Coordinates of C-alpha atoms in Angstrom, one line a residue:
M1 CA -0.1 -0.2 0.0
K2 CA 1.1 3.5 0.0
E3 CA 2.3 5.6 2.9
N4 CA -0.8 7.1 3.0
E5 CA -3.1 4.3 2.4
F6 CA -4.3 1.9 5.5
R7 CA -7.3 -0.7 6.0
L8 CA -9.7 -0.9 8.5
E9 CA -10.0 -2.8 11.4
G10 CA -12.2 -4.4 13.9
L11 CA -15.4 -2.5 14.6
E12 CA -13.8 0.2 12.0
R13 CA -15.7 -1.5 9.4
F14 CA -19.0 -2.6 11.3
V15 CA -20.1 0.8 10.8
T16 CA -19.1 0.8 7.7
I17 CA -20.3 -2.1 6.4
N18 CA -22.9 0.2 3.7
D19 CA -21.4 2.8 1.4
D20 CA -24.5 4.1 1.8
R21 CA -25.6 4.7 5.2
S22 CA -23.1 6.1 7.8
V23 CA -23.3 6.5 12.0
K24 CA -23.6 9.3 11.8
I25 CA -22.5 11.5 15.5
A26 CA -22.9 14.6 16.9
H27 CA -21.8 16.4 19.1
I28 CA -23.2 19.4 20.7
S29 CA -21.9 22.4 22.5
V30 CA -23.9 25.9 24.2
L31 CA -21.1 28.2 24.4
Y32 CA -21.3 31.3 26.0
G33 CA -19.6 34.0 24.0
N34 CA -19.6 36.0 21.0
P35 CA -20.7 34.0 18.2
Y36 CA -20.1 36.5 15.3
H37 CA -16.6 36.8 16.3
L38 CA -16.5 32.5 16.1
A39 CA -18.7 32.8 12.8
Q40 CA -15.7 34.7 10.6
L41 CA -13.3 32.2 12.5
L42 CA -14.6 29.1 12.2
P43 CA -13.6 28.4 8.3
K44 CA -10.2 28.7 9.4
A45 CA -9.6 27.0 12.6
F46 CA -11.6 24.1 11.6
M47 CA -8.8 23.9 8.9
N48 CA -6.1 24.1 11.2
V49 CA -7.2 21.6 13.3
I50 CA -8.6 19.2 10.2
N51 CA -5.2 19.2 8.9
K52 CA -3.2 18.0 13.1
H53 CA -4.6 15.0 12.3
P54 CA -4.5 13.2 9.8
K55 CA -7.5 10.6 10.3
M56 CA -9.8 13.4 9.9
R57 CA -8.8 14.0 6.5
T58 CA -9.9 9.8 5.8
I59 CA -11.2 8.9 1.9
A60 CA -13.2 5.6 1.6
Y61 CA -11.6 3.4 -1.2
P62 CA -15.5 2.0 -2.9
H63 CA -16.3 -1.4 -1.6
S64 CA -13.2 -1.4 0.3
T65 CA -11.6 -2.0 3.7
K66 CA -8.9 0.2 2.5
V67 CA -8.6 4.0 3.4
Y68 CA -6.4 7.2 2.6
T69 CA -5.8 10.7 4.1
R70 CA -6.2 12.9 2.0
D71 CA -3.5 15.9 1.4
C72 CA -3.8 19.5 3.6
L73 CA -7.2 21.0 3.3
D74 CA -6.7 24.2 2.0
Y75 CA -9.3 28.0 3.2
A76 CA -12.5 28.0 0.7
E77 CA -12.8 23.9 1.0
A78 CA -13.0 24.1 4.9
G79 CA -15.1 27.4 4.8
K80 CA -17.4 24.7 2.6
L81 CA -17.4 21.9 5.5
V82 CA -18.5 25.1 8.2
A83 CA -22.0 26.1 7.5
T84 CA -24.4 28.8 10.3
V85 CA -27.8 27.1 10.8
D86 CA -30.7 28.9 11.6
M87 CA -33.4 27.5 13.2
D88 CA -35.4 27.3 17.0
D89 CA -35.0 23.9 18.0
W90 CA -31.4 22.5 16.8
Q91 CA -32.8 19.2 18.5
D92 CA -34.6 18.2 15.4
Y93 CA -31.9 19.1 13.3
V94 CA -29.3 16.7 15.6
L95 CA -31.4 13.8 14.4
Q96 CA -32.6 15.1 10.8
E97 CA -28.7 15.4 10.1
C98 CA -27.5 12.3 11.7
E99 CA -30.2 10.3 9.6
A100 CA -28.1 12.4 5.9
P101 CA -25.1 9.8 5.4
F102 CA -21.6 11.2 4.7
Q103 CA -20.3 10.3 1.1
R104 CA -17.9 8.3 2.4
T105 CA -15.3 8.1 -1.2
R106 CA -15.7 11.8 -2.1
E107 CA -15.6 13.4 1.8
I108 CA -13.8 13.6 4.9
P109 CA -15.2 12.6 8.3
F110 CA -16.6 15.9 10.2
K111 CA -18.6 18.4 9.1
L112 CA -19.8 21.9 11.6
S113 CA -22.6 23.4 12.5
L114 CA -23.4 27.2 14.8
V115 CA -27.6 27.5 15.3
I116 CA -27.2 31.5 16.5
Q117 CA -29.5 31.7 19.5
S118 CA -28.4 35.5 21.1
E119 CA -25.7 38.6 21.0
K120 CA -24.0 36.2 23.8
Q121 CA -25.1 32.1 23.0
S122 CA -24.2 30.0 20.1
T123 CA -24.8 26.0 20.1
L124 CA -21.9 24.6 18.1
I125 CA -22.8 21.1 16.3
L126 CA -20.0 19.0 15.3
F127 CA -21.2 16.5 12.9
S128 CA -19.1 12.8 12.1
D129 CA -19.0 9.9 10.5
H130 CA -18.0 7.4 13.2
Y131 CA -15.5 5.0 11.6
M132 CA -12.8 8.1 12.2
S133 CA -14.5 9.5 15.3
D134 CA -16.7 8.4 18.6
G135 CA -16.6 10.2 21.7
H136 CA -14.5 11.4 23.5
S137 CA -13.2 12.4 19.5
G138 CA -14.8 15.6 19.3
L139 CA -14.1 16.7 22.9
I140 CA -10.8 16.9 21.3
I141 CA -11.5 18.3 18.0
L142 CA -14.1 21.4 19.9
N143 CA -10.8 21.9 22.3
D144 CA -8.5 21.7 19.7
I145 CA -10.4 24.8 17.7
L146 CA -11.1 27.0 20.7
E147 CA -8.2 26.5 21.4
N148 CA -7.0 28.1 17.7
I149 CA -10.1 31.1 17.4
R150 CA -7.8 31.8 21.1
D151 CA -4.1 31.8 19.3
E152 CA -5.1 33.8 16.6
C153 CA -5.6 31.4 14.9
I154 CA -1.9 30.1 13.8
P155 CA -1.1 27.1 11.8
L156 CA -1.0 23.6 13.2
Y157 CA 1.7 20.9 13.9
E158 CA 0.0 17.9 11.6
L159 CA 0.2 14.9 13.8
K160 CA 0.9 11.2 12.9
R161 CA -1.0 9.1 12.5
T162 CA -1.3 6.6 15.1
R163 CA -2.6 2.4 13.9
S164 CA -5.9 1.8 15.0
F165 CA -7.2 0.4 18.3
F166 CA -8.5 -3.1 17.1
S167 CA -4.1 -2.9 15.9
S168 CA -2.9 -1.9 18.3
A169 CA -4.6 -3.9 21.4
F170 CA -5.3 -7.3 19.9
S171 CA -1.9 -7.6 17.2
N172 CA -0.8 -10.7 19.3
F173 CA -4.0 -12.5 20.0
T174 CA -5.7 -12.1 16.8
S175 CA -3.1 -13.0 14.8
K176 CA -3.0 -16.7 16.2
L177 CA -6.8 -16.2 16.5
L178 CA -6.7 -15.5 11.9
D179 CA -4.7 -18.3 11.3
N180 CA -6.9 -21.1 13.2
K181 CA -9.8 -21.6 10.2
L182 CA -11.3 -23.8 13.4
V183 CA -11.3 -20.9 16.0
D184 CA -12.5 -18.7 13.3
Y185 CA -15.2 -20.6 12.3
A186 CA -16.7 -21.2 15.9
I187 CA -16.4 -17.2 16.1
S188 CA -18.9 -17.5 14.0
G189 CA -21.0 -18.8 14.2
L190 CA -21.8 -17.7 17.8
A191 CA -21.9 -14.8 16.6
M192 CA -24.3 -16.0 14.2
K193 CA -26.3 -17.5 17.0
T194 CA -26.6 -14.7 19.1
F195 CA -27.6 -12.4 16.3
T196 CA -30.3 -14.6 14.7
S197 CA -32.1 -16.0 18.5
F198 CA -32.0 -12.3 20.4
K199 CA -35.8 -11.4 21.7
S200 CA -35.3 -7.8 23.5
C201 CA -36.8 -8.0 26.0
L202 CA -38.1 -3.8 25.6
P203 CA -41.4 -3.1 22.9
L204 CA -39.7 -3.1 20.0
I205 CA -40.7 -0.6 16.8
S206 CA -42.6 -3.1 14.7
E207 CA -41.5 -0.7 11.5
N208 CA -38.2 -2.5 12.4
D209 CA -38.9 -6.0 11.4
V210 CA -37.4 -5.6 8.4
N211 CA -34.6 -6.2 6.7
V212 CA -31.0 -4.5 7.7
D213 CA -29.2 -5.0 5.1
K214 CA -32.5 -3.2 2.5
V215 CA -34.0 -0.8 5.4
V216 CA -32.2 1.9 7.4
P217 CA -34.1 0.8 10.9
K218 CA -35.9 3.6 12.3
S219 CA -34.9 5.3 15.6
F220 CA -36.1 7.6 17.9
G221 CA -33.6 10.7 19.8
Y222 CA -34.1 12.9 23.2
F223 CA -31.9 14.8 25.3
E224 CA -32.0 16.3 28.6
S225 CA -29.9 18.3 31.0
G226 CA -29.3 17.9 34.9
S227 CA -28.6 20.2 38.0
F228 CA -25.0 20.8 38.8
E229 CA -26.8 20.1 42.7
N230 CA -27.9 16.6 42.0
L231 CA -24.5 16.1 40.2
Q232 CA -22.5 16.6 43.2
Q233 CA -24.7 15.4 45.3
A234 CA -25.1 12.1 43.2
L235 CA -20.5 11.5 43.6
N236 CA -20.4 12.4 46.3
R237 CA -22.6 9.7 47.5
C238 CA -21.3 7.1 45.3
R239 CA -17.8 7.9 46.8
Q240 CA -19.4 6.9 50.6
E241 CA -20.5 3.7 49.5
E242 CA -17.6 3.2 47.9
T243 CA -18.4 2.9 44.3
T244 CA -18.3 4.7 41.0
L245 CA -21.2 7.1 39.4
N246 CA -21.0 4.9 35.7
A247 CA -21.5 1.8 38.3
A248 CA -24.6 3.3 40.0
V249 CA -26.4 4.3 36.2
M250 CA -25.5 0.5 34.8
I251 CA -27.6 -0.2 37.6
L252 CA -30.8 2.7 37.8
L253 CA -30.7 2.1 33.7
A254 CA -31.6 -1.6 34.2
I255 CA -34.0 -0.8 36.6
A256 CA -36.3 1.5 34.3
A257 CA -36.1 -1.0 31.4
G258 CA -37.0 -3.5 34.1
K259 CA -39.9 -1.4 34.5
I260 CA -40.8 -1.1 30.9
S261 CA -40.4 -4.5 30.6
N262 CA -42.6 -5.3 33.5
Q263 CA -40.1 -7.4 35.1
K264 CA -40.6 -7.7 38.6
E265 CA -38.7 -9.8 40.9
V266 CA -35.8 -11.0 38.4
I267 CA -34.1 -7.9 36.1
Q268 CA -32.8 -10.6 32.8
L269 CA -31.6 -8.9 29.8
A270 CA -28.5 -7.7 27.5
F271 CA -26.3 -5.0 28.5
D272 CA -22.7 -3.6 27.1
I273 CA -21.0 -1.0 27.9
D274 CA -19.0 1.6 25.8
Y275 CA -14.4 2.3 27.1
N276 CA -13.0 4.4 26.3
M277 CA -9.5 3.2 25.2
R278 CA -6.5 6.4 24.9
G279 CA -3.8 5.8 27.4
K280 CA -5.2 1.6 28.4
V281 CA -3.3 0.9 24.7
E282 CA 0.4 1.5 23.5
G283 CA 0.2 4.1 20.6
I284 CA -3.2 5.4 21.7
T285 CA -3.1 8.9 22.8
K286 CA -5.2 11.4 25.0
E287 CA -5.4 13.5 22.1
D288 CA -6.0 10.8 19.2
V289 CA -9.2 11.0 16.9
G290 CA -10.0 8.3 15.8
F291 CA -12.8 5.5 16.7
N292 CA -11.2 4.6 19.5
V293 CA -13.8 2.6 21.7
A294 CA -14.2 -0.7 22.7
I295 CA -17.2 -2.8 23.5
G296 CA -17.7 -4.9 26.9
S297 CA -21.3 -7.4 28.3
L298 CA -21.5 -7.2 31.4
E299 CA -22.7 -11.2 31.9
S300 CA -24.5 -11.1 35.2
F301 CA -28.0 -8.5 33.1
L302 CA -27.6 -12.2 31.5
K303 CA -27.7 -14.1 34.5
G304 CA -30.5 -11.5 36.0
L305 CA -30.6 -8.3 38.3
D306 CA -32.5 -10.1 41.9
V307 CA -34.6 -7.2 42.8
N308 CA -34.0 -8.2 47.0
E309 CA -30.6 -6.9 46.3
K310 CA -28.7 -3.7 48.2
F311 CA -28.7 -1.5 45.2
W312 CA -25.2 -0.1 46.3
D313 CA -24.0 -4.0 46.6
A314 CA -25.3 -4.3 43.6
A315 CA -23.4 -0.9 42.6
K316 CA -20.2 -3.0 43.9
R317 CA -20.7 -5.6 42.2
L318 CA -21.1 -4.2 39.4
R319 CA -17.9 -2.0 39.2
K320 CA -15.9 -5.3 39.5
E321 CA -17.8 -6.7 36.6
S322 CA -16.6 -4.1 34.5
L323 CA -13.2 -4.0 35.0
I324 CA -12.9 -7.3 34.5
A325 CA -15.4 -6.2 31.2
D326 CA -12.4 -4.6 29.7
K327 CA -9.8 -6.8 29.4
S328 CA -12.4 -9.5 28.5
L329 CA -12.7 -12.5 25.7
S330 CA -15.7 -11.7 24.6
Q331 CA -14.7 -8.5 23.9
K332 CA -11.4 -9.1 22.3
L333 CA -14.2 -12.4 19.6
N334 CA -16.2 -8.4 20.2
Q335 CA -13.4 -7.0 18.0
V336 CA -12.2 -10.2 15.4
Y337 CA -15.9 -10.9 14.5
S338 CA -16.5 -7.3 13.0
H339 CA -12.8 -7.5 12.1
R340 CA -13.7 -10.8 9.5
N341 CA -17.6 -10.9 9.0
L342 CA -18.8 -7.5 9.8
H343 CA -18.2 -5.1 6.8
S344 CA -18.3 -4.1 3.3
L345 CA -17.1 -7.3 2.1
K346 CA -19.4 -9.7 3.7
T347 CA -23.2 -9.6 3.9
V348 CA -24.8 -8.6 7.2
P349 CA -27.0 -11.1 9.4
T350 CA -29.9 -11.0 9.3
P351 CA -31.2 -10.7 13.5
N352 CA -34.5 -12.0 15.1
D353 CA -35.5 -9.1 16.6
R354 CA -36.2 -5.9 14.6
C355 CA -32.4 -4.9 14.2
C356 CA -31.7 -5.3 17.6
I357 CA -28.3 -7.4 19.2
N358 CA -29.2 -6.4 22.4
D359 CA -31.2 -4.3 25.3
L360 CA -29.2 -1.4 26.5
N361 CA -26.4 0.2 26.3
L362 CA -24.7 3.0 28.6
S363 CA -22.1 5.5 26.1
N364 CA -20.3 7.3 29.4
I365 CA -17.9 9.9 28.0
G366 CA -17.7 11.2 31.3
R367 CA -16.6 14.5 32.4
Y368 CA -15.3 16.9 29.9
P369 CA -11.7 16.3 30.1
F370 CA -10.5 20.1 29.6
E371 CA -11.1 23.4 30.4
T372 CA -14.6 24.9 29.5
V373 CA -13.3 28.4 29.5
V374 CA -10.8 28.8 26.7
G375 CA -10.8 32.5 25.4
N376 CA -13.6 34.7 25.7
Y377 CA -16.1 31.9 25.4
K378 CA -17.4 29.5 27.9
I379 CA -19.0 25.8 27.5
K380 CA -21.6 25.5 29.1
N381 CA -23.3 21.8 27.8
I382 CA -22.2 19.0 25.7
W383 CA -24.3 16.1 24.4
V384 CA -23.3 13.2 22.2
Y385 CA -26.0 11.2 20.3
N386 CA -25.6 9.3 17.6
N387 CA -27.8 7.4 14.7
M388 CA -28.2 3.3 14.2
P389 CA -28.3 2.4 10.7
Y390 CA -27.4 -0.8 11.2
L391 CA -27.9 -3.3 13.9
G392 CA -27.2 -2.3 17.7
P393 CA -29.0 -1.6 20.9
A394 CA -32.3 -0.8 21.6
F395 CA -31.4 1.6 23.3
T396 CA -27.9 3.6 24.4
F397 CA -27.7 6.3 26.7
F398 CA -25.2 8.5 26.8
L399 CA -23.9 10.7 29.6
T400 CA -22.3 13.7 29.0
S401 CA -20.4 16.4 32.1
T402 CA -19.5 20.1 32.5
E403 CA -21.0 21.3 36.0
N404 CA -23.8 18.8 35.1
I405 CA -25.0 15.8 33.8
N406 CA -26.0 16.1 29.8
Y407 CA -28.4 13.5 28.9
S408 CA -29.1 11.9 26.0
C409 CA -30.4 8.4 23.9
V410 CA -31.2 6.0 20.6
S411 CA -33.9 4.1 21.1
R412 CA -35.3 1.9 18.3
V413 CA -38.2 1.3 21.9
E414 CA -41.5 2.0 20.5
N415 CA -42.0 6.0 21.3
T416 CA -43.7 6.0 23.9
S417 CA -42.3 3.8 25.7
G418 CA -39.2 4.9 24.6
K419 CA -40.0 8.2 25.5
K420 CA -40.6 6.2 29.2
L421 CA -37.4 4.7 29.2
F422 CA -35.4 8.1 29.3
D423 CA -37.0 10.2 31.4
Y424 CA -37.3 7.6 34.6
A425 CA -33.1 6.8 33.6
V426 CA -33.0 10.6 34.4
S427 CA -34.8 11.4 36.7
L428 CA -33.2 8.5 38.7
V429 CA -29.5 9.6 38.4
E430 CA -30.9 13.0 39.3
N431 CA -31.6 11.4 42.6
I432 CA -28.4 9.2 43.5
H433 CA -27.9 11.5 46.8
T434 CA -31.3 10.7 47.3
L435 CA -31.2 5.8 48.1
D436 CA -29.8 5.1 51.2
S437 CA -27.6 2.3 51.9
E438 CA -30.4 -0.1 52.8
I439 CA -32.5 0.8 50.1
T440 CA -33.2 -2.5 47.7
V441 CA -33.2 -1.8 43.7
K442 CA -37.3 -3.3 44.5
Q443 CA -37.3 -0.1 46.1
V444 CA -35.7 2.3 43.0
L445 CA -38.1 0.1 41.1
G446 CA -41.2 1.3 42.8
R447 CA -40.3 4.7 42.8
L448 CA -40.3 5.0 38.7
E449 CA -45.0 4.2 39.6

C-alpha cells in the first residue's frame, strides 16, 4: 500500500458495512461568548484542526476496507464544511442531519454547524462519521477549535497518524486467532447464533421488523440536562458507598428498562458498555482522534438482577464486573468477529428481533476533560448522540458532564415506551443522592410507579 493508505480494522469495519449509510455522531456544545466573532473565525480554525489530525482527512475507497489520508485542506475547502444555521430547535436538526450519511468516498468525515441563539450564546454542532471518530474525539476537536481561535488561528503542527485501536491492542491475540480456521468458524457461528436468536425484553418499533441490509432501521432521540447540585451530590454519594457513578448508572438504567418491560422479580437483559481505550493501549494517545472504543458485555445481567439485592451492593459488584469486562475474552472476540465478518465485503446477518442485537448500551463519555473557559468562550453544556443505521442496541444511553450531567439517547424502543425509559433513567440518575445504604433494587423500582 502507499504511505497514505491504510486498512479499516475491527469495529471501524462494522460502522462502514454499507457505503450509502453512516453511523453519524453529533457533539452538541452550548457556548457563551460572541457568536458572530466565532462564525467569522470557525472556517480557519476548523481547517487548522483538520490538518492537525490526519484521520480527519480520511477518504474511503468504494466497496473496500482500504482508505487513505488526503492532502491538507485549504481555506476554501474548509469553509464549505462550516455552516451557520438559522433554527429554533437544534434537537430536531441534529436528528435529521444524522440521518443524512457522509459520502465516504468523496468527502472527509467531519463538518460543523453553528446555531446563533443570541448576541451572547450559540450552539456549535460537530458531525462526524463513526469510523474515524467516537465520543471522546469530538471533545478533543472542540477543544482544539476553541484554543486555535483563542490563539488567533495560527497553523497547527500535524500529528503522526496512529495505528487503529484494533491493531494496537489485539495484534498478537488476533494474529493467532485469524490463522486458526477452526477458531474462526467457532467465533462466526457463535456470533451468528447470538444475532439471530436474540429477543429483546423491550417493546421495539414494529417497522424495524425488516432486513437491515435493505431498509434503514427507524429510531428516536431524546436530550435532557441535569442540575449542578445533583451531580455533586451523586458523586459524593457514590464515594461514600465506595463505588462509581458509572456503576450506579448501570443499575439504574437496568431498573428503568425493567420497569418498561414489566420485570418485577428478576431484571434480565443484554447490557453492553463502551470503553474509551485512550491511554490504555500502547500507541493510542489521549489526544488521538479516531474510533478508539471497545465494547464489553455485562454477563451478570444475562443471568438476572435480583430485585431484593441492595442497590449499593449491586453497584459495587457492577463496578468490579465492568473492570473485568474491559479486558475480557468476549470483548476481544467482538472485535475479531467485526474485523472478519461485519464489513462492506460481507453479507450482514439479519437479527431475529428488529435489527437489535442487545437491549441496552451505556456510553458514558464522562466529564469534559479540558478547560470549559477558553479565551472569550465558555462551554456550558455538551451532548453526544449518534444514529444507528445498522445492527445495534435497542436503547443507547449517553452521558457527558460539564458543570452538570447531560443526557441523550438513541432508541429503537416504541416511541412512548422509549421516552418513558429515557425519562425514568434521567430521573433516577438525578436522584442518586437520595438512595440510602439499605435501599433495595425493588424499592428503587417502586419509585417509578
